[in-house]
PDB file of C-alpha atoms in Angstrom:
ATOM      1  CA  UNK A   1      10.824 -31.376  -4.735  1.00  0.00           C
ATOM      2  CA  UNK A   2       8.121 -33.373  -3.528  1.00  0.00           C
ATOM      3  CA  UNK A   3       6.071 -35.292  -5.593  1.00  0.00           C
ATOM      4  CA  UNK A   4       2.593 -34.140  -6.821  1.00  0.00           C
ATOM      5  CA  UNK A   5      -0.831 -35.918  -8.009  1.00  0.00           C
ATOM      6  CA  UNK A   6      -1.845 -34.797 -11.501  1.00  0.00           C
ATOM      7  CA  UNK A   7      -4.516 -32.736 -10.633  1.00  0.00           C
ATOM      8  CA  UNK A   8      -8.033 -34.760 -12.092  1.00  0.00           C
ATOM      9  CA  UNK A   9     -10.171 -31.865 -11.835  1.00  0.00           C
ATOM     10  CA  UNK A  10     -10.622 -29.428 -14.326  1.00  0.00           C
ATOM     11  CA  UNK A  11      -9.861 -26.326 -14.210  1.00  0.00           C
ATOM     12  CA  UNK A  12     -13.014 -24.259 -13.484  1.00  0.00           C
ATOM     13  CA  UNK A  13     -13.580 -21.449 -15.263  1.00  0.00           C
ATOM     14  CA  UNK A  14     -12.591 -17.735 -13.926  1.00  0.00           C
ATOM     15  CA  UNK A  15     -15.234 -15.525 -12.431  1.00  0.00           C
ATOM     16  CA  UNK A  16     -13.077 -12.489 -13.155  1.00  0.00           C
ATOM     17  CA  UNK A  17     -11.173 -11.693 -16.394  1.00  0.00           C
ATOM     18  CA  UNK A  18      -7.441 -13.069 -15.810  1.00  0.00           C
ATOM     19  CA  UNK A  19      -4.671 -11.042 -17.034  1.00  0.00           C
ATOM     20  CA  UNK A  20      -2.147 -12.240 -19.144  1.00  0.00           C
ATOM     21  CA  UNK A  21       0.379 -13.299 -16.473  1.00  0.00           C
ATOM     22  CA  UNK A  22      -1.789 -15.141 -14.162  1.00  0.00           C
ATOM     23  CA  UNK A  23      -3.838 -16.819 -17.809  1.00  0.00           C
ATOM     24  CA  UNK A  24      -0.219 -18.137 -18.732  1.00  0.00           C
ATOM     25  CA  UNK A  25       0.109 -20.150 -15.251  1.00  0.00           C
ATOM     26  CA  UNK A  26      -3.416 -21.465 -14.985  1.00  0.00           C
ATOM     27  CA  UNK A  27      -3.239 -23.105 -18.836  1.00  0.00           C
ATOM     28  CA  UNK A  28       0.044 -24.206 -18.363  1.00  0.00           C
ATOM     29  CA  UNK A  29      -0.507 -25.434 -15.184  1.00  0.00           C
ATOM     30  CA  UNK A  30      -3.915 -27.289 -16.441  1.00  0.00           C
ATOM     31  CA  UNK A  31      -2.158 -29.498 -19.082  1.00  0.00           C
ATOM     32  CA  UNK A  32      -1.752 -32.826 -18.878  1.00  0.00           C
ATOM     33  CA  UNK A  33       0.902 -34.509 -16.446  1.00  0.00           C
ATOM     34  CA  UNK A  34       4.249 -34.343 -18.498  1.00  0.00           C
ATOM     35  CA  UNK A  35       3.751 -31.213 -20.526  1.00  0.00           C
ATOM     36  CA  UNK A  36       2.924 -29.398 -17.174  1.00  0.00           C
ATOM     37  CA  UNK A  37       6.264 -29.762 -15.615  1.00  0.00           C
ATOM     38  CA  UNK A  38       8.076 -26.868 -16.621  1.00  0.00           C
ATOM     39  CA  UNK A  39       5.643 -24.675 -15.366  1.00  0.00           C
ATOM     40  CA  UNK A  40       5.177 -27.214 -12.827  1.00  0.00           C
ATOM     41  CA  UNK A  41       8.778 -26.336 -11.745  1.00  0.00           C
ATOM     42  CA  UNK A  42       8.191 -22.513 -11.954  1.00  0.00           C
ATOM     43  CA  UNK A  43       5.817 -22.564  -9.588  1.00  0.00           C
ATOM     44  CA  UNK A  44       7.820 -24.335  -7.162  1.00  0.00           C
ATOM     45  CA  UNK A  45      10.762 -22.068  -7.795  1.00  0.00           C
ATOM     46  CA  UNK A  46       8.336 -18.737  -7.278  1.00  0.00           C
ATOM     47  CA  UNK A  47       7.249 -20.739  -3.623  1.00  0.00           C
ATOM     48  CA  UNK A  48      10.831 -21.461  -2.885  1.00  0.00           C
ATOM     49  CA  UNK A  49      11.332 -17.242  -3.173  1.00  0.00           C
ATOM     50  CA  UNK A  50       8.628 -16.351  -1.027  1.00  0.00           C
ATOM     51  CA  UNK A  51       8.747 -19.336   2.040  1.00  0.00           C
ATOM     52  CA  UNK A  52      12.712 -17.845   1.885  1.00  0.00           C
ATOM     53  CA  UNK A  53      11.281 -13.962   2.083  1.00  0.00           C
ATOM     54  CA  UNK A  54       8.649 -15.477   5.056  1.00  0.00           C
ATOM     55  CA  UNK A  55      11.283 -17.131   6.712  1.00  0.00           C
ATOM     56  CA  UNK A  56      13.876 -14.283   6.380  1.00  0.00           C
ATOM     57  CA  UNK A  57      11.152 -12.426   8.174  1.00  0.00           C
ATOM     58  CA  UNK A  58      10.608 -14.493  10.929  1.00  0.00           C
ATOM     59  CA  UNK A  59      14.504 -15.944  11.221  1.00  0.00           C
ATOM     60  CA  UNK A  60      15.081 -13.255  14.554  1.00  0.00           C
ATOM     61  CA  UNK A  61      12.340 -14.632  16.422  1.00  0.00           C
ATOM     62  CA  UNK A  62      13.834 -18.357  15.219  1.00  0.00           C
ATOM     63  CA  UNK A  63      15.812 -20.159  17.500  1.00  0.00           C
ATOM     64  CA  UNK A  64      19.375 -20.402  16.493  1.00  0.00           C
ATOM     65  CA  UNK A  65      19.541 -22.176  13.092  1.00  0.00           C
ATOM     66  CA  UNK A  66      22.026 -22.707  10.249  1.00  0.00           C
ATOM     67  CA  UNK A  67      21.668 -21.693   6.772  1.00  0.00           C
ATOM     68  CA  UNK A  68      21.077 -24.595   5.671  1.00  0.00           C
ATOM     69  CA  UNK A  69      18.276 -25.811   8.259  1.00  0.00           C
ATOM     70  CA  UNK A  70      17.000 -22.886   7.038  1.00  0.00           C
ATOM     71  CA  UNK A  71      16.994 -23.398   3.202  1.00  0.00           C
ATOM     72  CA  UNK A  72      15.506 -27.505   4.329  1.00  0.00           C
ATOM     73  CA  UNK A  73      12.493 -25.422   6.050  1.00  0.00           C
ATOM     74  CA  UNK A  74      12.175 -23.513   3.059  1.00  0.00           C
ATOM     75  CA  UNK A  75      12.000 -26.395   1.064  1.00  0.00           C
ATOM     76  CA  UNK A  76       9.453 -27.963   2.869  1.00  0.00           C
ATOM     77  CA  UNK A  77       6.999 -24.868   2.987  1.00  0.00           C
ATOM     78  CA  UNK A  78       7.898 -25.221  -0.923  1.00  0.00           C
ATOM     79  CA  UNK A  79       6.852 -28.687  -1.539  1.00  0.00           C
ATOM     80  CA  UNK A  80       3.774 -28.461   0.885  1.00  0.00           C
ATOM     81  CA  UNK A  81       2.457 -25.175  -0.637  1.00  0.00           C
ATOM     82  CA  UNK A  82       2.762 -26.443  -4.523  1.00  0.00           C
ATOM     83  CA  UNK A  83       0.369 -29.623  -3.158  1.00  0.00           C
ATOM     84  CA  UNK A  84      -2.170 -27.162  -1.392  1.00  0.00           C
ATOM     85  CA  UNK A  85      -2.149 -24.954  -4.527  1.00  0.00           C
ATOM     86  CA  UNK A  86      -1.859 -27.627  -7.804  1.00  0.00           C
ATOM     87  CA  UNK A  87      -4.937 -28.881  -5.035  1.00  0.00           C
ATOM     88  CA  UNK A  88      -7.133 -25.687  -5.265  1.00  0.00           C
ATOM     89  CA  UNK A  89      -5.992 -24.419  -8.972  1.00  0.00           C
ATOM     90  CA  UNK A  90      -9.883 -25.663  -9.660  1.00  0.00           C
ATOM     91  CA  UNK A  91     -11.321 -23.026  -7.344  1.00  0.00           C
ATOM     92  CA  UNK A  92      -8.890 -20.193  -8.638  1.00  0.00           C
ATOM     93  CA  UNK A  93     -10.752 -17.943 -10.321  1.00  0.00           C
ATOM     94  CA  UNK A  94      -9.011 -15.110 -10.624  1.00  0.00           C
ATOM     95  CA  UNK A  95     -10.098 -12.727  -8.155  1.00  0.00           C
ATOM     96  CA  UNK A  96      -6.373 -12.312  -7.359  1.00  0.00           C
ATOM     97  CA  UNK A  97      -3.472 -12.682  -9.525  1.00  0.00           C
ATOM     98  CA  UNK A  98      -2.256 -15.843  -9.956  1.00  0.00           C
ATOM     99  CA  UNK A  99       1.160 -15.060  -8.409  1.00  0.00           C
ATOM    100  CA  UNK A 100      -0.153 -13.658  -5.542  1.00  0.00           C
ATOM    101  CA  UNK A 101      -3.338 -16.158  -5.051  1.00  0.00           C
ATOM    102  CA  UNK A 102      -0.385 -18.903  -5.015  1.00  0.00           C
ATOM    103  CA  UNK A 103       1.693 -16.883  -2.837  1.00  0.00           C
ATOM    104  CA  UNK A 104      -0.258 -17.152   0.377  1.00  0.00           C
ATOM    105  CA  UNK A 105       0.055 -20.571   0.207  1.00  0.00           C
ATOM    106  CA  UNK A 106       3.974 -20.839   0.407  1.00  0.00           C
ATOM    107  CA  UNK A 107       3.975 -17.792   3.154  1.00  0.00           C
ATOM    108  CA  UNK A 108       1.267 -19.619   5.256  1.00  0.00           C
ATOM    109  CA  UNK A 109       3.652 -23.118   5.624  1.00  0.00           C
ATOM    110  CA  UNK A 110       6.621 -20.896   5.806  1.00  0.00           C
ATOM    111  CA  UNK A 111       4.857 -19.356   8.747  1.00  0.00           C
ATOM    112  CA  UNK A 112       3.469 -22.473   9.933  1.00  0.00           C
ATOM    113  CA  UNK A 113       6.540 -24.274   9.975  1.00  0.00           C
ATOM    114  CA  UNK A 114       9.094 -21.341  11.810  1.00  0.00           C
ATOM    115  CA  UNK A 115       6.215 -20.551  14.391  1.00  0.00           C
ATOM    116  CA  UNK A 116       6.714 -24.689  15.300  1.00  0.00           C
ATOM    117  CA  UNK A 117      10.198 -24.469  14.957  1.00  0.00           C
ATOM    118  CA  UNK A 118      10.507 -21.980  17.761  1.00  0.00           C
ATOM    119  CA  UNK A 119       7.881 -23.696  19.799  1.00  0.00           C
ATOM    120  CA  UNK A 120      10.174 -27.189  19.492  1.00  0.00           C
ATOM    121  CA  UNK A 121      11.567 -27.863  22.067  1.00  0.00           C
ATOM    122  CA  UNK A 122       8.822 -25.570  24.331  1.00  0.00           C
ATOM    123  CA  UNK A 123       7.314 -27.027  26.821  1.00  0.00           C
ATOM    124  CA  UNK A 124       3.817 -26.246  26.409  1.00  0.00           C
ATOM    125  CA  UNK A 125       2.186 -25.801  29.897  1.00  0.00           C
ATOM    126  CA  UNK A 126      -1.452 -25.032  29.343  1.00  0.00           C
ATOM    127  CA  UNK A 127      -1.468 -23.839  32.617  1.00  0.00           C
ATOM    128  CA  UNK A 128      -5.208 -22.218  33.631  1.00  0.00           C
ATOM    129  CA  UNK A 129      -4.387 -21.068  36.219  1.00  0.00           C
ATOM    130  CA  UNK A 130      -2.126 -18.370  35.097  1.00  0.00           C
ATOM    131  CA  UNK A 131      -4.987 -16.062  34.782  1.00  0.00           C
ATOM    132  CA  UNK A 132      -5.540 -16.127  38.446  1.00  0.00           C
ATOM    133  CA  UNK A 133      -2.165 -14.331  38.060  1.00  0.00           C
ATOM    134  CA  UNK A 134      -2.122 -12.327  35.351  1.00  0.00           C
ATOM    135  CA  UNK A 135      -2.287  -8.066  36.390  1.00  0.00           C
ATOM    136  CA  UNK A 136      -3.075  -9.522  40.401  1.00  0.00           C
ATOM    137  CA  UNK A 137      -0.547  -7.132  41.966  1.00  0.00           C
ATOM    138  CA  UNK A 138      -1.056  -3.932  39.992  1.00  0.00           C
ATOM    139  CA  UNK A 139       1.784  -2.032  38.950  1.00  0.00           C
ATOM    140  CA  UNK A 140       2.014   2.242  39.681  1.00  0.00           C
ATOM    141  CA  UNK A 141       1.997   2.851  36.131  1.00  0.00           C
ATOM    142  CA  UNK A 142      -1.542   0.435  36.235  1.00  0.00           C
ATOM    143  CA  UNK A 143      -4.484   2.769  36.664  1.00  0.00           C
ATOM    144  CA  UNK A 144      -7.817   2.146  38.858  1.00  0.00           C
ATOM    145  CA  UNK A 145      -9.878   2.048  36.052  1.00  0.00           C
ATOM    146  CA  UNK A 146      -7.556  -0.207  34.584  1.00  0.00           C
ATOM    147  CA  UNK A 147      -7.070  -2.630  37.432  1.00  0.00           C
ATOM    148  CA  UNK A 148     -10.519  -2.823  37.323  1.00  0.00           C
ATOM    149  CA  UNK A 149     -11.301  -4.306  34.654  1.00  0.00           C
ATOM    150  CA  UNK A 150      -8.604  -6.616  35.050  1.00  0.00           C
ATOM    151  CA  UNK A 151     -10.205  -7.893  38.048  1.00  0.00           C
ATOM    152  CA  UNK A 152     -13.474  -8.286  36.414  1.00  0.00           C
ATOM    153  CA  UNK A 153     -11.706  -9.858  33.255  1.00  0.00           C
ATOM    154  CA  UNK A 154     -10.272 -12.773  36.071  1.00  0.00           C
ATOM    155  CA  UNK A 155     -13.836 -13.287  37.615  1.00  0.00           C
ATOM    156  CA  UNK A 156     -14.489 -13.417  34.168  1.00  0.00           C
ATOM    157  CA  UNK A 157     -12.792 -16.203  33.145  1.00  0.00           C
ATOM    158  CA  UNK A 158     -12.929 -17.633  36.504  1.00  0.00           C
ATOM    159  CA  UNK A 159     -16.692 -18.067  35.689  1.00  0.00           C
ATOM    160  CA  UNK A 160     -17.719 -17.318  32.211  1.00  0.00           C
ATOM    161  CA  UNK A 161     -15.632 -20.117  30.586  1.00  0.00           C
ATOM    162  CA  UNK A 162     -15.708 -23.661  30.070  1.00  0.00           C
ATOM    163  CA  UNK A 163     -12.119 -25.283  31.299  1.00  0.00           C
ATOM    164  CA  UNK A 164     -11.523 -25.661  27.527  1.00  0.00           C
ATOM    165  CA  UNK A 165     -12.287 -22.403  26.757  1.00  0.00           C
ATOM    166  CA  UNK A 166     -10.207 -21.142  29.545  1.00  0.00           C
ATOM    167  CA  UNK A 167      -7.329 -23.263  28.716  1.00  0.00           C
ATOM    168  CA  UNK A 168      -7.370 -22.001  24.569  1.00  0.00           C
ATOM    169  CA  UNK A 169      -8.047 -18.655  25.739  1.00  0.00           C
ATOM    170  CA  UNK A 170      -4.699 -18.442  28.649  1.00  0.00           C
ATOM    171  CA  UNK A 171      -2.575 -20.155  25.747  1.00  0.00           C
ATOM    172  CA  UNK A 172      -3.161 -17.972  22.887  1.00  0.00           C
ATOM    173  CA  UNK A 173      -4.132 -14.543  24.419  1.00  0.00           C
ATOM    174  CA  UNK A 174      -2.195 -14.643  28.183  1.00  0.00           C
ATOM    175  CA  UNK A 175       1.202 -16.746  27.115  1.00  0.00           C
ATOM    176  CA  UNK A 176       0.874 -16.681  23.347  1.00  0.00           C
ATOM    177  CA  UNK A 177       1.123 -19.747  22.115  1.00  0.00           C
ATOM    178  CA  UNK A 178       1.148 -19.100  18.218  1.00  0.00           C
ATOM    179  CA  UNK A 179      -2.619 -21.036  17.098  1.00  0.00           C
ATOM    180  CA  UNK A 180      -0.630 -23.219  14.755  1.00  0.00           C
ATOM    181  CA  UNK A 181       1.499 -24.199  17.794  1.00  0.00           C
ATOM    182  CA  UNK A 182      -1.703 -25.023  19.904  1.00  0.00           C
ATOM    183  CA  UNK A 183      -3.705 -26.776  17.277  1.00  0.00           C
ATOM    184  CA  UNK A 184      -0.517 -29.126  16.774  1.00  0.00           C
ATOM    185  CA  UNK A 185      -0.488 -30.293  20.319  1.00  0.00           C
ATOM    186  CA  UNK A 186      -4.363 -30.029  20.697  1.00  0.00           C
ATOM    187  CA  UNK A 187      -4.225 -32.399  17.398  1.00  0.00           C
ATOM    188  CA  UNK A 188      -7.142 -30.089  15.736  1.00  0.00           C
ATOM    189  CA  UNK A 189      -6.802 -27.506  13.747  1.00  0.00           C
ATOM    190  CA  UNK A 190      -6.238 -23.207  13.817  1.00  0.00           C
ATOM    191  CA  UNK A 191      -9.892 -22.557  12.665  1.00  0.00           C
ATOM    192  CA  UNK A 192     -10.716 -24.567  15.528  1.00  0.00           C
ATOM    193  CA  UNK A 193      -8.740 -23.201  18.132  1.00  0.00           C
ATOM    194  CA  UNK A 194      -9.720 -19.037  16.382  1.00  0.00           C
ATOM    195  CA  UNK A 195     -13.411 -20.386  16.929  1.00  0.00           C
ATOM    196  CA  UNK A 196     -12.833 -21.910  21.008  1.00  0.00           C
ATOM    197  CA  UNK A 197     -10.743 -18.544  21.420  1.00  0.00           C
ATOM    198  CA  UNK A 198     -13.575 -16.115  19.714  1.00  0.00           C
ATOM    199  CA  UNK A 199     -16.481 -17.823  22.164  1.00  0.00           C
ATOM    200  CA  UNK A 200     -14.049 -16.906  25.380  1.00  0.00           C
ATOM    201  CA  UNK A 201     -14.004 -13.835  23.944  1.00  0.00           C
ATOM    202  CA  UNK A 202     -17.534 -13.238  23.710  1.00  0.00           C
ATOM    203  CA  UNK A 203     -18.476 -14.572  26.759  1.00  0.00           C
ATOM    204  CA  UNK A 204     -16.176 -12.777  28.595  1.00  0.00           C
ATOM    205  CA  UNK A 205     -16.883  -9.182  26.671  1.00  0.00           C
ATOM    206  CA  UNK A 206     -20.559 -10.802  28.256  1.00  0.00           C
ATOM    207  CA  UNK A 207     -19.616 -11.277  31.134  1.00  0.00           C
ATOM    208  CA  UNK A 208     -18.216  -7.587  31.608  1.00  0.00           C
ATOM    209  CA  UNK A 209     -20.934  -5.620  30.188  1.00  0.00           C
ATOM    210  CA  UNK A 210     -23.784  -7.857  32.785  1.00  0.00           C
ATOM    211  CA  UNK A 211     -20.701  -6.921  35.121  1.00  0.00           C
ATOM    212  CA  UNK A 212     -21.064  -3.101  34.272  1.00  0.00           C
ATOM    213  CA  UNK A 213     -24.988  -2.794  33.558  1.00  0.00           C
ATOM    214  CA  UNK A 214     -25.650  -4.555  37.476  1.00  0.00           C
TER     215      UNK A 214
ATOM    216  CA  UNK B   1       5.650 -11.585  23.745  1.00  0.00           C
ATOM    217  CA  UNK B   2       3.654  -8.574  22.123  1.00  0.00           C
ATOM    218  CA  UNK B   3       2.831  -5.087  23.856  1.00  0.00           C
ATOM    219  CA  UNK B   4      -0.050  -5.578  23.163  1.00  0.00           C
ATOM    220  CA  UNK B   5      -2.402  -4.619  26.336  1.00  0.00           C
ATOM    221  CA  UNK B   6      -3.055  -7.710  27.858  1.00  0.00           C
ATOM    222  CA  UNK B   7      -7.330  -6.503  28.068  1.00  0.00           C
ATOM    223  CA  UNK B   8      -6.869  -5.954  24.887  1.00  0.00           C
ATOM    224  CA  UNK B   9      -5.933  -8.914  23.678  1.00  0.00           C
ATOM    225  CA  UNK B  10      -8.232 -11.567  26.090  1.00  0.00           C
ATOM    226  CA  UNK B  11     -11.413  -9.367  25.172  1.00  0.00           C
ATOM    227  CA  UNK B  12     -10.214  -9.571  20.931  1.00  0.00           C
ATOM    228  CA  UNK B  13     -12.103  -7.429  18.269  1.00  0.00           C
ATOM    229  CA  UNK B  14     -15.734  -6.372  19.775  1.00  0.00           C
ATOM    230  CA  UNK B  15     -17.138  -6.981  15.982  1.00  0.00           C
ATOM    231  CA  UNK B  16     -18.001  -9.736  13.764  1.00  0.00           C
ATOM    232  CA  UNK B  17     -15.801 -11.384  12.568  1.00  0.00           C
ATOM    233  CA  UNK B  18     -14.185 -13.887   9.971  1.00  0.00           C
ATOM    234  CA  UNK B  19     -12.219 -17.101  10.547  1.00  0.00           C
ATOM    235  CA  UNK B  20      -8.697 -18.447  10.106  1.00  0.00           C
ATOM    236  CA  UNK B  21     -10.298 -20.273   6.932  1.00  0.00           C
ATOM    237  CA  UNK B  22     -12.461 -17.234   5.588  1.00  0.00           C
ATOM    238  CA  UNK B  23      -9.144 -14.920   6.722  1.00  0.00           C
ATOM    239  CA  UNK B  24      -6.922 -17.147   3.755  1.00  0.00           C
ATOM    240  CA  UNK B  25      -9.779 -17.824   1.528  1.00  0.00           C
ATOM    241  CA  UNK B  26     -10.250 -14.093   1.212  1.00  0.00           C
ATOM    242  CA  UNK B  27      -6.602 -12.816   1.852  1.00  0.00           C
ATOM    243  CA  UNK B  28      -4.754 -12.625  -1.603  1.00  0.00           C
ATOM    244  CA  UNK B  29      -7.744 -10.125  -2.833  1.00  0.00           C
ATOM    245  CA  UNK B  30      -7.597  -8.200   0.023  1.00  0.00           C
ATOM    246  CA  UNK B  31      -4.379  -7.421  -0.160  1.00  0.00           C
ATOM    247  CA  UNK B  32      -5.099  -6.597  -3.289  1.00  0.00           C
ATOM    248  CA  UNK B  33      -7.476  -4.670  -2.738  1.00  0.00           C
ATOM    249  CA  UNK B  34      -6.325  -2.714  -0.288  1.00  0.00           C
ATOM    250  CA  UNK B  35      -2.466  -2.113  -1.950  1.00  0.00           C
ATOM    251  CA  UNK B  36      -4.778  -0.414  -4.461  1.00  0.00           C
ATOM    252  CA  UNK B  37      -6.808   1.594  -2.533  1.00  0.00           C
ATOM    253  CA  UNK B  38      -9.931   0.172  -3.371  1.00  0.00           C
ATOM    254  CA  UNK B  39     -12.703  -1.290  -0.930  1.00  0.00           C
ATOM    255  CA  UNK B  40     -11.665  -4.469  -0.250  1.00  0.00           C
ATOM    256  CA  UNK B  41     -14.148  -7.637  -0.400  1.00  0.00           C
ATOM    257  CA  UNK B  42     -18.003  -6.945  -1.631  1.00  0.00           C
ATOM    258  CA  UNK B  43     -19.342 -10.172  -0.407  1.00  0.00           C
ATOM    259  CA  UNK B  44     -17.654 -11.253   3.281  1.00  0.00           C
ATOM    260  CA  UNK B  45     -20.115 -13.837   4.360  1.00  0.00           C
ATOM    261  CA  UNK B  46     -19.378 -11.384   8.018  1.00  0.00           C
ATOM    262  CA  UNK B  47     -21.163  -8.503   6.682  1.00  0.00           C
ATOM    263  CA  UNK B  48     -23.474  -6.816   8.594  1.00  0.00           C
ATOM    264  CA  UNK B  49     -23.144  -3.890   6.411  1.00  0.00           C
ATOM    265  CA  UNK B  50     -21.591  -3.438   3.587  1.00  0.00           C
ATOM    266  CA  UNK B  51     -21.703   0.549   3.119  1.00  0.00           C
ATOM    267  CA  UNK B  52     -19.661   0.521   6.727  1.00  0.00           C
ATOM    268  CA  UNK B  53     -16.916  -1.481   4.367  1.00  0.00           C
ATOM    269  CA  UNK B  54     -16.945   0.672   1.697  1.00  0.00           C
ATOM    270  CA  UNK B  55     -16.914   3.807   3.550  1.00  0.00           C
ATOM    271  CA  UNK B  56     -14.079   2.342   6.031  1.00  0.00           C
ATOM    272  CA  UNK B  57     -12.478   0.770   1.828  1.00  0.00           C
ATOM    273  CA  UNK B  58     -12.054  -1.953   4.034  1.00  0.00           C
ATOM    274  CA  UNK B  59     -13.769  -5.337   4.801  1.00  0.00           C
ATOM    275  CA  UNK B  60     -14.175  -4.820   8.386  1.00  0.00           C
ATOM    276  CA  UNK B  61     -15.046  -8.395   9.167  1.00  0.00           C
ATOM    277  CA  UNK B  62     -11.699  -9.207   8.117  1.00  0.00           C
ATOM    278  CA  UNK B  63     -10.080  -6.477   9.378  1.00  0.00           C
ATOM    279  CA  UNK B  64     -11.340  -7.564  12.668  1.00  0.00           C
ATOM    280  CA  UNK B  65     -10.295 -11.018  12.749  1.00  0.00           C
ATOM    281  CA  UNK B  66      -6.717  -9.830  11.863  1.00  0.00           C
ATOM    282  CA  UNK B  67      -6.809  -7.783  14.768  1.00  0.00           C
ATOM    283  CA  UNK B  68      -8.001 -10.885  16.919  1.00  0.00           C
ATOM    284  CA  UNK B  69      -5.747 -13.441  15.160  1.00  0.00           C
ATOM    285  CA  UNK B  70      -1.338 -12.600  15.373  1.00  0.00           C
ATOM    286  CA  UNK B  71      -1.012 -15.438  13.039  1.00  0.00           C
ATOM    287  CA  UNK B  72      -3.057 -14.585  10.726  1.00  0.00           C
ATOM    288  CA  UNK B  73      -2.118 -10.479  11.023  1.00  0.00           C
ATOM    289  CA  UNK B  74       2.042 -12.273  10.837  1.00  0.00           C
ATOM    290  CA  UNK B  75       0.942 -13.900   7.152  1.00  0.00           C
ATOM    291  CA  UNK B  76      -1.409 -10.972   5.972  1.00  0.00           C
ATOM    292  CA  UNK B  77       1.865  -8.250   6.886  1.00  0.00           C
ATOM    293  CA  UNK B  78       4.269 -10.879   4.960  1.00  0.00           C
ATOM    294  CA  UNK B  79       2.014 -11.080   1.899  1.00  0.00           C
ATOM    295  CA  UNK B  80       1.558  -7.245   2.271  1.00  0.00           C
ATOM    296  CA  UNK B  81       5.346  -6.998   2.193  1.00  0.00           C
ATOM    297  CA  UNK B  82       5.908  -9.390  -0.222  1.00  0.00           C
ATOM    298  CA  UNK B  83       3.602  -7.458  -3.325  1.00  0.00           C
ATOM    299  CA  UNK B  84       5.467  -4.112  -2.159  1.00  0.00           C
ATOM    300  CA  UNK B  85       8.769  -5.656  -2.725  1.00  0.00           C
ATOM    301  CA  UNK B  86       8.002  -6.591  -6.109  1.00  0.00           C
TER     302      UNK B  86
END
């Protein structure tokens, strides 16, 4: 288990009445360091179960890994989730059960680690020109309307996006590079990548609307 | 590769949507509310029509984000599956 800094801030009173189990978690984890160790160990065990559950769901998407490597990944995810849960504990307001709230941290950590592991040895080619090729040749199953839409999208990617928006849109939406992987390689956050993707899509839709109106 | 059509992946949802951080913030209560069959989230920051969300029995801002963000959608599906199995 990783070293966890004691929570210094007082636990904020819950906005919603807590169920007995959630109340027990919050009370025990809110005890002074030393007295809360058993609760912290119990929480880590729970987060580890959730991390293993998540990695089990993703095993097919991972490169070949040994059982031990997979479990190491689960332990790392549980360690990081534990730190996050204890840090965020003062913000827990009881809007959901404590275990549901805590589980999302373990799922996030395990999912991000799994995506990064899956892309670990893959070169990330931010290839802005890739958009020029998609749907270019058309296919027998591709109707005229769809072909025209793809051509309009291609035109929008070329003319309505900034170079950075184009790079992120092509990588995330066309080449399906996970946004966590993009964020890690570009030294930014998932939220920032999604914001760029969102803005690119909005510009693209506006471009299509303008084309349709013309 | 995803089996979603290319145009759908490129254009994304055409409704107001949450960001990834907000999605994570509300994910636990959204999944629990959804499992209980209750309208989810009364105070979503992207909400433009609480009535539309109540009618849909879903937070439309969250739903749009889950359509547009594969990573958040995977984590939503996992939390839902975890709760269903517990």
